[in-house]
């Protein structure tokens, strides 16, 4: 199966990341040894029911974990013929989907994938993240979920709610995700969630077409901005780093002063 290598200047990605709800469903696992056991544990951990190839007609996904390359390819072909999406362990060229390395802060899940390039690399990135992400990150997520109705009552406008949450979750904000104590502050934050969400405008002057050359602050601004004002010469790969729901506007429409939310102006030298 041919694989496309994403062009960094196009803004394309190699795979579509998804979190698939599989609890209670059947997933085919054809495997042997430690590799097969690992796939079965993964399926069970997600709440699904591992089944064998004869029960493939009840399933939509399958894992093949066989050492023999020819046997693995043959099993994959049979499962594909039955309409299943198939993952073949250690053979990314035969995979319809790949499995990431998972960092679990329930209900927060962080999935690190390399498109099958290196499972070891994904694992070690996860281990680095494990070292500094707070153990209580899941508590913060649950507290925000519990306060959803209160936030909606305080800020009925959806854009205003999003700006308030973005402001609180910024580095150093009241609910900074990297602060172990943030979960304890959700209740008091809900009393006046709009307090931190002041209108603001920032500018980035690009000196490179490569998004990897963005500074950490610039990358963060792109991920936070509600509205992006940019010239036609700003590369798609840079714009791809912006929030998907951020509105896009021509550069000549950029306001002189902030009106509401967070506006970001992108210019290029």
C-alpha positions as MATLAB code, in Angstrom:
seq = 'XXXXXXXXXXXXXXXXXXXXXXXXXXXXXXXXXXXXXXXXXXXXXXXXXXXXXXXXXXXXXXXXXXXXXXXXXXXXXXXXXXXXXXXXXXXXXXXXXXXXXXXXXXXXXXXXXXXXXXXXXXXXXXXXXXXXXXXXXXXXXXXXXXXXXXXXXXXXXXXXXXXXXXXXXXXXXXXXXXXXXXXXXXXXXXXXXXXXXXXXXXXXXXXXXXXXXXXXXXXXXXXXXXXXXXXXXXXXXXXXXXXXXXXXXXXXXXXXXXXXXXXXXXXXX';
ca = [
       0.000    0.000    0.000;
       1.494    3.314   -1.051;
       1.977    5.897    1.649;
       2.013    9.627    1.106;
       4.749   11.610    2.784;
       3.263   14.913    3.914;
       4.837   18.076    2.550;
       5.460   20.418    5.495;
       4.849   23.430    3.264;
       1.355   22.221    2.275;
      -0.059   21.858    5.785;
      -1.138   18.248    5.068;
      -0.893   15.496    7.672;
      -0.086   11.833    7.051;
      -3.059   10.409    8.974;
      -6.400   11.537   10.366;
      -6.200   11.236   14.182;
      -9.430    9.879   15.695;
     -10.588    8.619   19.074;
     -12.879    5.719   18.237;
     -15.504    4.638   20.801;
     -15.366    0.812   20.755;
     -16.679   -0.191   24.192;
     -18.884   -3.251   23.862;
     -18.013   -3.853   20.193;
     -16.075   -6.788   18.756;
     -12.565   -6.398   17.371;
     -10.712   -9.181   15.608;
      -7.302  -10.051   17.037;
      -5.207  -12.566   15.105;
      -1.929  -12.849   16.930;
       0.678  -14.911   18.656;
       3.214  -14.425   21.414;
       3.887  -11.157   23.194;
       2.885   -9.090   20.173;
      -0.537  -10.713   19.964;
      -1.035  -10.478   23.740;
      -0.287   -6.742   23.640;
      -2.961   -6.162   20.973;
      -5.503   -8.175   22.957;
      -4.781   -6.148   26.099;
      -5.196   -2.911   24.148;
      -8.581   -4.015   22.825;
      -9.759   -5.080   26.285;
      -8.479   -1.854   27.850;
     -10.708    0.096   25.445;
     -13.717   -1.936   26.613;
     -14.047   -3.941   23.395;
     -14.340   -7.711   22.995;
     -11.471   -9.483   21.208;
     -12.650  -12.201   18.812;
     -11.019  -14.499   16.287;
     -11.044  -14.393   12.503;
     -14.145  -16.654   12.204;
     -16.177  -13.907   13.910;
     -14.938  -11.148   11.624;
     -18.439  -10.564   10.225;
     -19.403   -9.134   13.626;
     -16.504   -6.639   13.663;
     -15.313   -3.475   11.925;
     -11.671   -3.392   13.094;
      -8.927   -5.991   13.219;
      -5.389   -6.407   14.528;
      -3.000   -8.877   12.936;
       0.108   -9.655   14.998;
       1.927  -12.522   13.277;
       5.677  -12.952   12.859;
       5.426  -14.604    9.445;
       5.115  -11.827    6.867;
       3.355  -13.932    4.238;
       0.843  -15.286    6.729;
       0.160  -11.804    8.095;
      -0.427  -10.448    4.579;
      -2.794  -13.317    3.768;
      -4.841  -12.791    6.941;
      -4.989   -9.073    6.235;
      -6.281   -9.731    2.728;
      -9.053  -12.004    4.006;
     -10.143   -9.481    6.618;
     -10.047   -6.623    4.114;
     -12.298   -8.644    1.808;
     -14.857   -8.741    4.633;
     -14.825   -4.958    4.915;
     -12.673   -4.549    8.034;
     -10.081   -1.879    8.688;
      -6.878   -3.708    9.558;
      -3.733   -2.980   11.547;
      -0.776   -5.278   10.887;
       1.813   -5.088   13.663;
       5.255   -3.826   12.607;
       4.166   -3.478    8.962;
       2.880    0.078    8.468;
       2.660   -0.393    4.696;
      -0.136   -2.931    5.302;
      -2.039   -0.818    7.847;
      -5.315    1.024    7.368;
      -4.698    2.588   10.777;
      -1.870    2.675   13.289;
      -1.994    2.582   17.080;
      -0.364    5.428   19.006;
       1.551    5.396   22.236;
      -1.010    6.408   24.869;
      -0.591    8.707   27.852;
      -3.554    8.159   30.174;
      -4.814   10.841   32.565;
      -8.408    9.639   32.494;
     -10.493   11.155   30.975;
      -7.609   12.935   29.228;
      -5.898   10.726   26.655;
      -2.843   11.880   24.729;
      -2.032    9.753   21.700;
       1.416   10.012   20.105;
       1.770    8.575   16.630;
       4.539    8.469   14.048;
       2.549    7.002   11.166;
       4.246    3.683   11.827;
       7.738    5.145   11.405;
       8.944    4.236   14.892;
       6.966    2.869   17.817;
      10.050    3.406   19.975;
      10.115    7.107   19.186;
       6.430    7.456   20.093;
       7.055    5.613   23.369;
       9.922    7.842   24.417;
       7.999   11.007   23.590;
       5.223    9.658   25.827;
       7.689    8.956   28.615;
       8.986   12.545   28.447;
       5.430   13.878   28.616;
       4.645   11.549   31.531;
       7.427   13.229   33.489;
       5.918   16.707   33.524;
       2.164   16.383   32.920;
       0.407   16.580   36.293;
      -1.125   13.399   37.651;
      -4.240   15.447   38.475;
      -4.835   16.523   34.872;
      -7.816   14.182   34.697;
      -9.314   15.830   37.790;
      -9.172   19.186   36.010;
     -11.022   17.704   33.026;
     -13.709   16.202   35.274;
     -14.125   19.487   37.161;
     -14.588   21.372   33.883;
     -17.144   18.793   32.744;
     -19.033   19.116   36.042;
     -19.055   22.913   35.680;
     -20.257   22.959   32.067;
     -23.857   23.905   32.929;
     -22.743   26.622   35.356;
     -20.410   28.072   32.707;
     -23.206   28.036   30.114;
     -25.523   29.842   32.538;
     -22.874   32.480   33.295;
     -21.849   32.927   29.635;
     -24.724   31.970   27.287;
     -22.753   33.014   24.179;
     -20.639   30.149   22.842;
     -17.772   32.370   21.639;
     -17.609   34.086   25.010;
     -17.429   30.702   26.769;
     -14.627   29.533   24.527;
     -12.638   32.729   25.081;
     -13.079   32.404   28.838;
     -11.877   28.803   28.840;
      -8.928   29.645   26.559;
      -7.872   32.507   28.820;
      -8.087   30.397   31.974;
      -6.123   27.518   30.447;
      -3.285   29.669   29.084;
       0.156   29.287   30.670;
      -0.073   31.005   34.018;
      -3.865   31.192   33.794;
      -6.196   30.272   36.620;
      -6.664   26.773   35.207;
      -3.206   26.223   33.693;
      -3.216   22.474   32.847;
       0.392   22.112   33.999;
      -0.453   23.341   37.497;
      -1.355   20.482   39.855;
      -3.688   22.772   41.838;
      -5.786   23.954   38.874;
      -8.549   21.415   39.512;
      -9.103   23.003   42.927;
      -9.734   26.429   41.353;
     -12.489   25.536   38.880;
     -15.329   26.273   41.301;
     -14.068   29.761   42.160;
     -13.251   30.501   38.488;
     -16.865   29.762   37.549;
     -18.025   32.720   39.674;
     -16.616   35.128   37.042;
     -15.177   33.113   34.140;
     -14.963   36.104   31.782;
     -12.540   38.006   34.013;
      -9.401   36.777   32.223;
     -10.845   36.824   28.698;
      -9.949   40.377   27.686;
     -10.021   41.415   24.027;
      -6.523   41.525   22.555;
      -4.630   41.667   19.293;
      -1.146   40.343   18.559;
       1.076   40.319   15.475;
       3.522   37.810   14.049;
       6.015   38.804   11.362;
       7.036   35.593    9.617;
      10.652   35.208    8.540;
      10.304   31.640    7.258;
       7.749   29.486    5.417;
       8.546   26.546    7.678;
       6.159   26.165   10.656;
       8.973   24.484   12.578;
      10.680   27.903   12.744;
       7.806   29.421   14.741;
       8.718   30.338   18.298;
       6.854   28.658   21.134;
       4.925   31.885   21.770;
       3.983   32.253   18.101;
       2.793   28.630   17.917;
       0.739   29.169   21.068;
      -0.855   32.329   19.663;
      -1.820   30.479   16.478;
      -3.481   27.805   18.577;
      -5.394   30.352   20.691;
      -6.497   33.062   18.237;
     -10.200   33.485   17.456;
      -9.543   35.402   14.229;
      -6.564   35.312   11.854;
      -5.767   38.258    9.563;
      -3.191   37.362    6.925;
      -1.892   38.149    3.480;
      -2.204   35.816    0.513;
       1.528   35.087    0.772;
       1.271   33.409    4.203;
       2.038   29.701    3.608;
      -0.770   27.132    4.137;
       1.537   25.179    6.474;
       1.632   28.159    8.836;
      -2.133   28.647    8.702;
      -2.585   24.931    9.404;
      -1.177   25.540   12.886;
      -4.126   27.817   13.689;
      -7.277   26.593   15.371;
      -9.565   24.921   12.847;
     -12.505   27.079   13.943;
     -10.596   30.374   13.891;
     -12.085   32.767   11.337;
      -9.798   33.816    8.454;
      -9.713   37.381    7.070;
      -7.679   39.371    4.518;
      -4.819   41.333    5.998;
      -6.343   44.701    5.022;
      -9.328   43.991    7.289;
      -7.185   43.766   10.413;
      -8.472   46.101   13.163;
      -6.225   48.725   14.741;
      -7.519   47.914   18.223;
      -8.983   44.678   19.605;
     -12.764   44.458   19.432;
     -13.479   41.126   21.084;
     -11.681   37.850   21.617;
      -8.124   37.299   20.415;
      -7.163   38.568   16.964;
      -3.838   37.586   15.365;
      -2.226   39.429   12.466;
       0.205   37.458   10.273;
       2.584   39.273    7.946;
       5.464   37.947    5.919;
       8.740   39.567    5.040;
];
